[in-house]
């Protein structure tokens, strides 16, 4: 496994791969502190491509001033061991100055998507994500890039950006990997105390309740959200940032649930902000599919 940290070296390696005729490149962007969620993306990339590149980059542009950039978990040695065991070909881990040298001033603004859901409490976050991911796409020239449904809004932003700017990469979104109790795996779960970790299960309980209600035919968004709020507010360490049911492409909130809408939430457990989401499948639509 090659570990590359300079832009010049990654360009050379990719050029050599293309010359060698290694026909497809799969790419998994990450911020490291890897867990089974990340590894599920890597494994899929391995299955579908000749070469797999994983980036590990804690991107300063996507953190707000008072967010956890400096204390974000960094476990580079262990990450490399895991990726090498998975048969990854290249790890790209540029420094912040390599990515954003003096004078860097270009942004990518996902206009109608960036101020919704997580964007409300994380202004600038999604442009930071879009810039880094687009830079990686330009450098790595992947055929397929893999993202987790866990970061739902990020997937919507990336798909939109790639489509709007005609970037030649296929975006694949893979399911959220959870622990045995339903808690979505996240590098930030490392911040949780044992009590907070147990309490954090209320996110999944609330999302599952929403899924069940929609399955049973409830389409009234207000009713579903109220039920979810009840479940989460019962949990003492939880503070709701938002819960919303939205169209999966525009992120506009919907008054009545339609098949495929997404219920997304962000909840603070103590000081740690967790996000999660599920796609709602209406029973009526499901029975039509079977017929
Ligand atoms: P991060 O390192 O948090 O930026 O995540 C890198 C990629 O892994 C993103 O596409 C995430 O959506 C994905 N990811 C993170 N957690 C999970 C999870 N629990 N299940 C599936 N994918 C995940």
Short mmCIF file of N, CA and C in Angstrom, two decimals, residues 103-211:
data_model
loop_
_atom_site.label_atom_id
_atom_site.label_comp_id
_atom_site.label_asym_id
_atom_site.label_seq_id
_atom_site.Cartn_x
_atom_site.Cartn_y
_atom_site.Cartn_z
N UNK A 103 -2.89 31.76 -0.28
CA UNK A 103 -3.53 32.35 -1.45
C UNK A 103 -4.75 31.57 -1.93
N UNK A 104 -4.95 30.38 -1.37
CA UNK A 104 -6.11 29.57 -1.79
C UNK A 104 -7.38 30.36 -1.49
N UNK A 105 -8.26 30.52 -2.48
CA UNK A 105 -9.44 31.35 -2.21
C UNK A 105 -10.69 30.89 -2.98
N UNK A 106 -10.65 29.68 -3.51
CA UNK A 106 -11.79 29.24 -4.31
C UNK A 106 -12.77 28.44 -3.47
N UNK A 107 -14.07 28.69 -3.71
CA UNK A 107 -15.08 27.93 -2.99
C UNK A 107 -16.05 27.29 -3.97
N UNK A 108 -16.79 26.34 -3.47
CA UNK A 108 -17.87 25.72 -4.26
C UNK A 108 -19.11 25.85 -3.38
N UNK A 109 -20.12 26.55 -3.89
CA UNK A 109 -21.26 26.88 -3.03
C UNK A 109 -22.51 26.13 -3.48
N UNK A 110 -22.90 25.10 -2.72
CA UNK A 110 -24.13 24.39 -3.07
C UNK A 110 -25.34 25.20 -2.59
N UNK A 111 -25.70 26.21 -3.39
CA UNK A 111 -26.56 27.31 -2.93
C UNK A 111 -27.82 26.90 -2.17
N UNK A 112 -28.71 26.14 -2.81
CA UNK A 112 -30.00 25.91 -2.15
C UNK A 112 -29.93 24.75 -1.16
N UNK A 113 -28.79 24.09 -1.07
CA UNK A 113 -28.69 22.91 -0.18
C UNK A 113 -27.91 23.19 1.09
N UNK A 114 -27.11 24.29 1.08
CA UNK A 114 -26.14 24.42 2.17
C UNK A 114 -26.70 25.02 3.45
N UNK A 115 -27.88 25.66 3.36
CA UNK A 115 -28.39 26.28 4.59
C UNK A 115 -29.53 25.49 5.21
N UNK A 116 -29.74 24.27 4.75
CA UNK A 116 -30.81 23.44 5.31
C UNK A 116 -30.21 22.42 6.30
N UNK A 117 -31.05 21.80 7.08
CA UNK A 117 -30.67 20.72 8.01
C UNK A 117 -29.38 21.07 8.78
N UNK A 118 -28.31 20.29 8.57
CA UNK A 118 -27.06 20.54 9.32
C UNK A 118 -26.45 21.90 8.99
N UNK A 119 -26.73 22.39 7.78
CA UNK A 119 -26.16 23.67 7.36
C UNK A 119 -26.60 24.83 8.24
N UNK A 120 -27.78 24.70 8.89
CA UNK A 120 -28.27 25.80 9.74
C UNK A 120 -27.35 26.02 10.92
N UNK A 121 -26.90 24.92 11.54
CA UNK A 121 -26.02 25.12 12.70
C UNK A 121 -24.54 24.99 12.33
N UNK A 122 -24.26 24.65 11.05
CA UNK A 122 -22.86 24.54 10.62
C UNK A 122 -22.64 25.37 9.35
N UNK A 123 -22.76 26.70 9.48
CA UNK A 123 -22.62 27.53 8.27
C UNK A 123 -21.24 27.33 7.64
N UNK A 124 -21.23 27.18 6.32
CA UNK A 124 -19.95 27.01 5.61
C UNK A 124 -19.49 25.57 5.52
N UNK A 125 -20.13 24.68 6.29
CA UNK A 125 -19.68 23.29 6.34
C UNK A 125 -19.71 22.64 4.95
N UNK A 126 -20.83 22.78 4.25
CA UNK A 126 -20.97 22.03 3.00
C UNK A 126 -20.13 22.60 1.86
N UNK A 127 -19.86 23.90 1.88
CA UNK A 127 -18.92 24.38 0.86
C UNK A 127 -17.52 23.86 1.14
N UNK A 128 -17.20 23.73 2.41
CA UNK A 128 -15.90 23.16 2.79
C UNK A 128 -15.78 21.72 2.31
N UNK A 129 -16.86 20.97 2.50
CA UNK A 129 -16.88 19.58 2.04
C UNK A 129 -16.75 19.53 0.52
N UNK A 130 -17.54 20.36 -0.16
CA UNK A 130 -17.57 20.32 -1.63
C UNK A 130 -16.20 20.66 -2.23
N UNK A 131 -15.52 21.64 -1.66
CA UNK A 131 -14.20 22.03 -2.18
C UNK A 131 -13.21 20.87 -2.04
N UNK A 132 -13.16 20.28 -0.85
CA UNK A 132 -12.18 19.21 -0.62
C UNK A 132 -12.49 18.01 -1.52
N UNK A 133 -13.76 17.62 -1.59
CA UNK A 133 -14.11 16.44 -2.38
C UNK A 133 -13.84 16.69 -3.86
N UNK A 134 -14.16 17.88 -4.34
CA UNK A 134 -13.88 18.19 -5.76
C UNK A 134 -12.39 18.18 -6.05
N UNK A 135 -11.61 18.71 -5.11
CA UNK A 135 -10.15 18.67 -5.29
C UNK A 135 -9.67 17.22 -5.38
N UNK A 136 -10.20 16.39 -4.49
CA UNK A 136 -9.82 14.96 -4.53
C UNK A 136 -10.23 14.33 -5.86
N UNK A 137 -11.43 14.66 -6.30
CA UNK A 137 -11.88 14.08 -7.58
C UNK A 137 -10.93 14.50 -8.72
N UNK A 138 -10.51 15.75 -8.72
CA UNK A 138 -9.60 16.22 -9.77
C UNK A 138 -8.25 15.51 -9.70
N UNK A 139 -7.78 15.27 -8.48
CA UNK A 139 -6.46 14.66 -8.32
C UNK A 139 -6.48 13.16 -8.58
N UNK A 140 -7.54 12.51 -8.09
CA UNK A 140 -7.55 11.04 -8.09
C UNK A 140 -8.26 10.47 -9.32
N UNK A 141 -9.07 11.29 -9.94
CA UNK A 141 -9.82 10.89 -11.14
C UNK A 141 -10.51 9.53 -10.98
N UNK A 142 -11.31 9.39 -9.93
CA UNK A 142 -11.96 8.09 -9.73
C UNK A 142 -13.09 7.85 -10.72
N UNK A 143 -13.33 6.56 -10.99
CA UNK A 143 -14.51 6.21 -11.78
C UNK A 143 -15.74 6.20 -10.87
N UNK A 144 -15.53 5.64 -9.66
CA UNK A 144 -16.65 5.58 -8.69
C UNK A 144 -16.14 6.11 -7.35
N UNK A 145 -16.95 6.95 -6.71
CA UNK A 145 -16.61 7.40 -5.35
C UNK A 145 -17.72 6.93 -4.42
N UNK A 146 -17.33 6.52 -3.22
CA UNK A 146 -18.24 5.87 -2.29
C UNK A 146 -18.48 6.75 -1.05
N UNK A 147 -19.77 6.91 -0.73
CA UNK A 147 -20.15 7.73 0.44
C UNK A 147 -21.16 6.95 1.27
N UNK A 148 -21.28 7.31 2.55
CA UNK A 148 -22.22 6.64 3.44
C UNK A 148 -23.51 7.44 3.56
N UNK A 149 -24.62 6.69 3.61
CA UNK A 149 -25.94 7.31 3.79
C UNK A 149 -26.01 8.05 5.13
N UNK A 150 -25.17 7.61 6.08
CA UNK A 150 -25.12 8.23 7.41
C UNK A 150 -25.02 9.76 7.29
N UNK A 151 -24.18 10.25 6.34
CA UNK A 151 -24.04 11.69 6.13
C UNK A 151 -24.92 12.09 4.95
N UNK A 152 -26.23 11.97 5.17
CA UNK A 152 -27.20 12.11 4.10
C UNK A 152 -27.07 13.42 3.33
N UNK A 153 -27.00 14.53 4.08
CA UNK A 153 -26.96 15.83 3.38
C UNK A 153 -25.69 15.95 2.54
N UNK A 154 -24.60 15.39 3.04
CA UNK A 154 -23.35 15.41 2.29
C UNK A 154 -23.53 14.67 0.95
N UNK A 155 -24.23 13.54 0.98
CA UNK A 155 -24.42 12.79 -0.27
C UNK A 155 -25.25 13.60 -1.26
N UNK A 156 -26.23 14.32 -0.75
CA UNK A 156 -27.09 15.13 -1.63
C UNK A 156 -26.26 16.26 -2.25
N UNK A 157 -25.45 16.90 -1.43
CA UNK A 157 -24.59 18.00 -1.91
C UNK A 157 -23.60 17.49 -2.95
N UNK A 158 -22.96 16.37 -2.67
CA UNK A 158 -21.94 15.85 -3.61
C UNK A 158 -22.60 15.43 -4.92
N UNK A 159 -23.72 14.74 -4.85
CA UNK A 159 -24.39 14.32 -6.09
C UNK A 159 -24.77 15.53 -6.93
N UNK A 160 -25.27 16.57 -6.25
CA UNK A 160 -25.71 17.78 -6.96
C UNK A 160 -24.50 18.49 -7.59
N UNK A 161 -23.44 18.62 -6.83
CA UNK A 161 -22.23 19.31 -7.32
C UNK A 161 -21.67 18.59 -8.54
N UNK A 162 -21.57 17.26 -8.42
CA UNK A 162 -21.02 16.45 -9.52
C UNK A 162 -21.89 16.60 -10.76
N UNK A 163 -23.19 16.61 -10.55
CA UNK A 163 -24.09 16.75 -11.69
C UNK A 163 -24.02 18.18 -12.26
N UNK A 164 -24.07 19.17 -11.40
CA UNK A 164 -24.06 20.57 -11.88
C UNK A 164 -22.77 20.90 -12.62
N UNK A 165 -21.65 20.36 -12.15
CA UNK A 165 -20.35 20.72 -12.75
C UNK A 165 -19.85 19.65 -13.73
N UNK A 166 -20.72 18.70 -14.05
CA UNK A 166 -20.37 17.64 -15.03
C UNK A 166 -19.06 16.94 -14.72
N UNK A 167 -18.91 16.59 -13.44
CA UNK A 167 -17.69 15.85 -13.06
C UNK A 167 -17.91 14.38 -13.46
N UNK A 168 -16.92 13.78 -14.08
CA UNK A 168 -17.08 12.42 -14.61
C UNK A 168 -16.84 11.34 -13.58
N UNK A 169 -17.62 11.34 -12.52
CA UNK A 169 -17.46 10.29 -11.50
C UNK A 169 -18.86 9.80 -11.11
N UNK A 170 -18.97 8.49 -10.88
CA UNK A 170 -20.24 7.93 -10.40
C UNK A 170 -20.22 7.96 -8.88
N UNK A 171 -21.30 8.47 -8.31
CA UNK A 171 -21.37 8.52 -6.84
C UNK A 171 -22.23 7.35 -6.36
N UNK A 172 -21.68 6.56 -5.46
CA UNK A 172 -22.46 5.47 -4.87
C UNK A 172 -22.64 5.73 -3.38
N UNK A 173 -23.88 5.56 -2.93
CA UNK A 173 -24.18 5.79 -1.51
C UNK A 173 -24.55 4.45 -0.89
N UNK A 174 -23.84 4.09 0.17
CA UNK A 174 -24.04 2.78 0.80
C UNK A 174 -24.70 2.94 2.17
N UNK A 175 -25.39 1.89 2.61
CA UNK A 175 -26.18 1.99 3.86
C UNK A 175 -25.35 2.31 5.10
N UNK A 176 -26.03 2.89 6.06
CA UNK A 176 -25.42 3.22 7.36
C UNK A 176 -25.13 1.93 8.13
N UNK A 177 -23.91 1.81 8.62
CA UNK A 177 -23.55 0.67 9.47
C UNK A 177 -23.76 1.09 10.94
N UNK A 178 -24.42 0.20 11.68
CA UNK A 178 -24.79 0.50 13.07
C UNK A 178 -24.18 -0.53 14.01
N UNK A 179 -24.12 -0.19 15.30
CA UNK A 179 -23.68 -1.21 16.25
C UNK A 179 -24.86 -2.14 16.53
N UNK A 180 -24.65 -3.12 17.41
CA UNK A 180 -25.69 -4.14 17.57
C UNK A 180 -26.98 -3.57 18.15
N UNK A 181 -26.89 -2.36 18.75
CA UNK A 181 -28.10 -1.77 19.34
C UNK A 181 -28.79 -0.80 18.37
N UNK A 182 -28.11 -0.44 17.30
CA UNK A 182 -28.73 0.47 16.33
C UNK A 182 -28.03 1.82 16.22
N UNK A 183 -27.10 2.10 17.14
CA UNK A 183 -26.38 3.38 17.07
C UNK A 183 -25.51 3.42 15.82
N UNK A 184 -25.68 4.47 15.00
CA UNK A 184 -24.88 4.60 13.78
C UNK A 184 -23.41 4.77 14.17
N UNK A 185 -22.53 4.00 13.55
CA UNK A 185 -21.10 4.17 13.85
C UNK A 185 -20.65 5.54 13.38
N UNK A 186 -19.81 6.17 14.19
CA UNK A 186 -19.28 7.49 13.85
C UNK A 186 -17.97 7.67 14.60
N UNK A 187 -17.02 8.34 13.97
CA UNK A 187 -15.75 8.60 14.67
C UNK A 187 -16.02 9.42 15.93
N UNK A 188 -17.08 10.24 15.90
CA UNK A 188 -17.38 11.10 17.05
C UNK A 188 -17.99 10.32 18.21
N UNK A 189 -18.40 9.06 18.00
CA UNK A 189 -18.92 8.28 19.13
C UNK A 189 -17.84 8.12 20.21
N UNK A 190 -16.57 8.27 19.81
CA UNK A 190 -15.47 8.17 20.78
C UNK A 190 -15.58 9.24 21.86
N UNK A 191 -16.28 10.34 21.57
CA UNK A 191 -16.43 11.42 22.57
C UNK A 191 -17.45 11.06 23.66
N UNK A 192 -18.32 10.06 23.38
CA UNK A 192 -19.46 9.81 24.27
C UNK A 192 -19.04 9.05 25.54
N UNK A 193 -19.62 9.46 26.68
CA UNK A 193 -19.44 8.67 27.90
C UNK A 193 -20.33 7.42 27.75
N UNK A 194 -20.16 6.47 28.63
CA UNK A 194 -20.97 5.24 28.55
C UNK A 194 -22.46 5.58 28.64
N UNK A 195 -22.80 6.50 29.56
CA UNK A 195 -24.22 6.87 29.72
C UNK A 195 -24.73 7.53 28.45
N UNK A 196 -23.94 8.45 27.90
CA UNK A 196 -24.37 9.14 26.67
C UNK A 196 -24.55 8.15 25.52
N UNK A 197 -23.67 7.17 25.49
CA UNK A 197 -23.73 6.15 24.42
C UNK A 197 -25.05 5.37 24.53
N UNK A 198 -25.42 5.02 25.75
CA UNK A 198 -26.68 4.29 25.94
C UNK A 198 -27.84 5.22 25.58
N UNK A 199 -27.77 6.46 26.07
CA UNK A 199 -28.85 7.42 25.79
C UNK A 199 -28.99 7.68 24.29
N UNK A 200 -27.86 7.63 23.58
CA UNK A 200 -27.86 7.96 22.15
C UNK A 200 -28.70 6.99 21.32
N UNK A 201 -29.06 5.88 21.93
CA UNK A 201 -29.91 4.92 21.20
C UNK A 201 -31.27 5.51 20.90
N UNK A 202 -31.63 6.60 21.63
CA UNK A 202 -32.95 7.22 21.39
C UNK A 202 -33.04 7.76 19.95
N UNK A 203 -31.91 8.06 19.33
CA UNK A 203 -31.95 8.54 17.93
C UNK A 203 -32.52 7.44 17.03
N UNK A 204 -31.97 6.26 17.21
CA UNK A 204 -32.40 5.14 16.35
C UNK A 204 -33.84 4.72 16.71
N UNK A 205 -34.15 4.76 18.00
CA UNK A 205 -35.52 4.41 18.42
C UNK A 205 -36.50 5.37 17.76
N UNK A 206 -36.17 6.67 17.76
CA UNK A 206 -37.08 7.67 17.16
C UNK A 206 -37.18 7.46 15.64
N UNK A 207 -36.06 7.19 15.00
CA UNK A 207 -36.08 6.97 13.54
C UNK A 207 -36.86 5.70 13.18
N UNK A 208 -36.70 4.69 14.01
CA UNK A 208 -37.42 3.44 13.75
C UNK A 208 -38.92 3.66 13.91
N UNK A 209 -39.27 4.47 14.92
CA UNK A 209 -40.70 4.79 15.14
C UNK A 209 -41.26 5.52 13.91
N UNK A 210 -40.50 6.45 13.38
CA UNK A 210 -40.93 7.19 12.19
C UNK A 210 -41.15 6.22 11.03
N UNK A 211 -40.24 5.30 10.89
CA UNK A 211 -40.32 4.32 9.81
C UNK A 211 -41.58 3.47 9.97
#
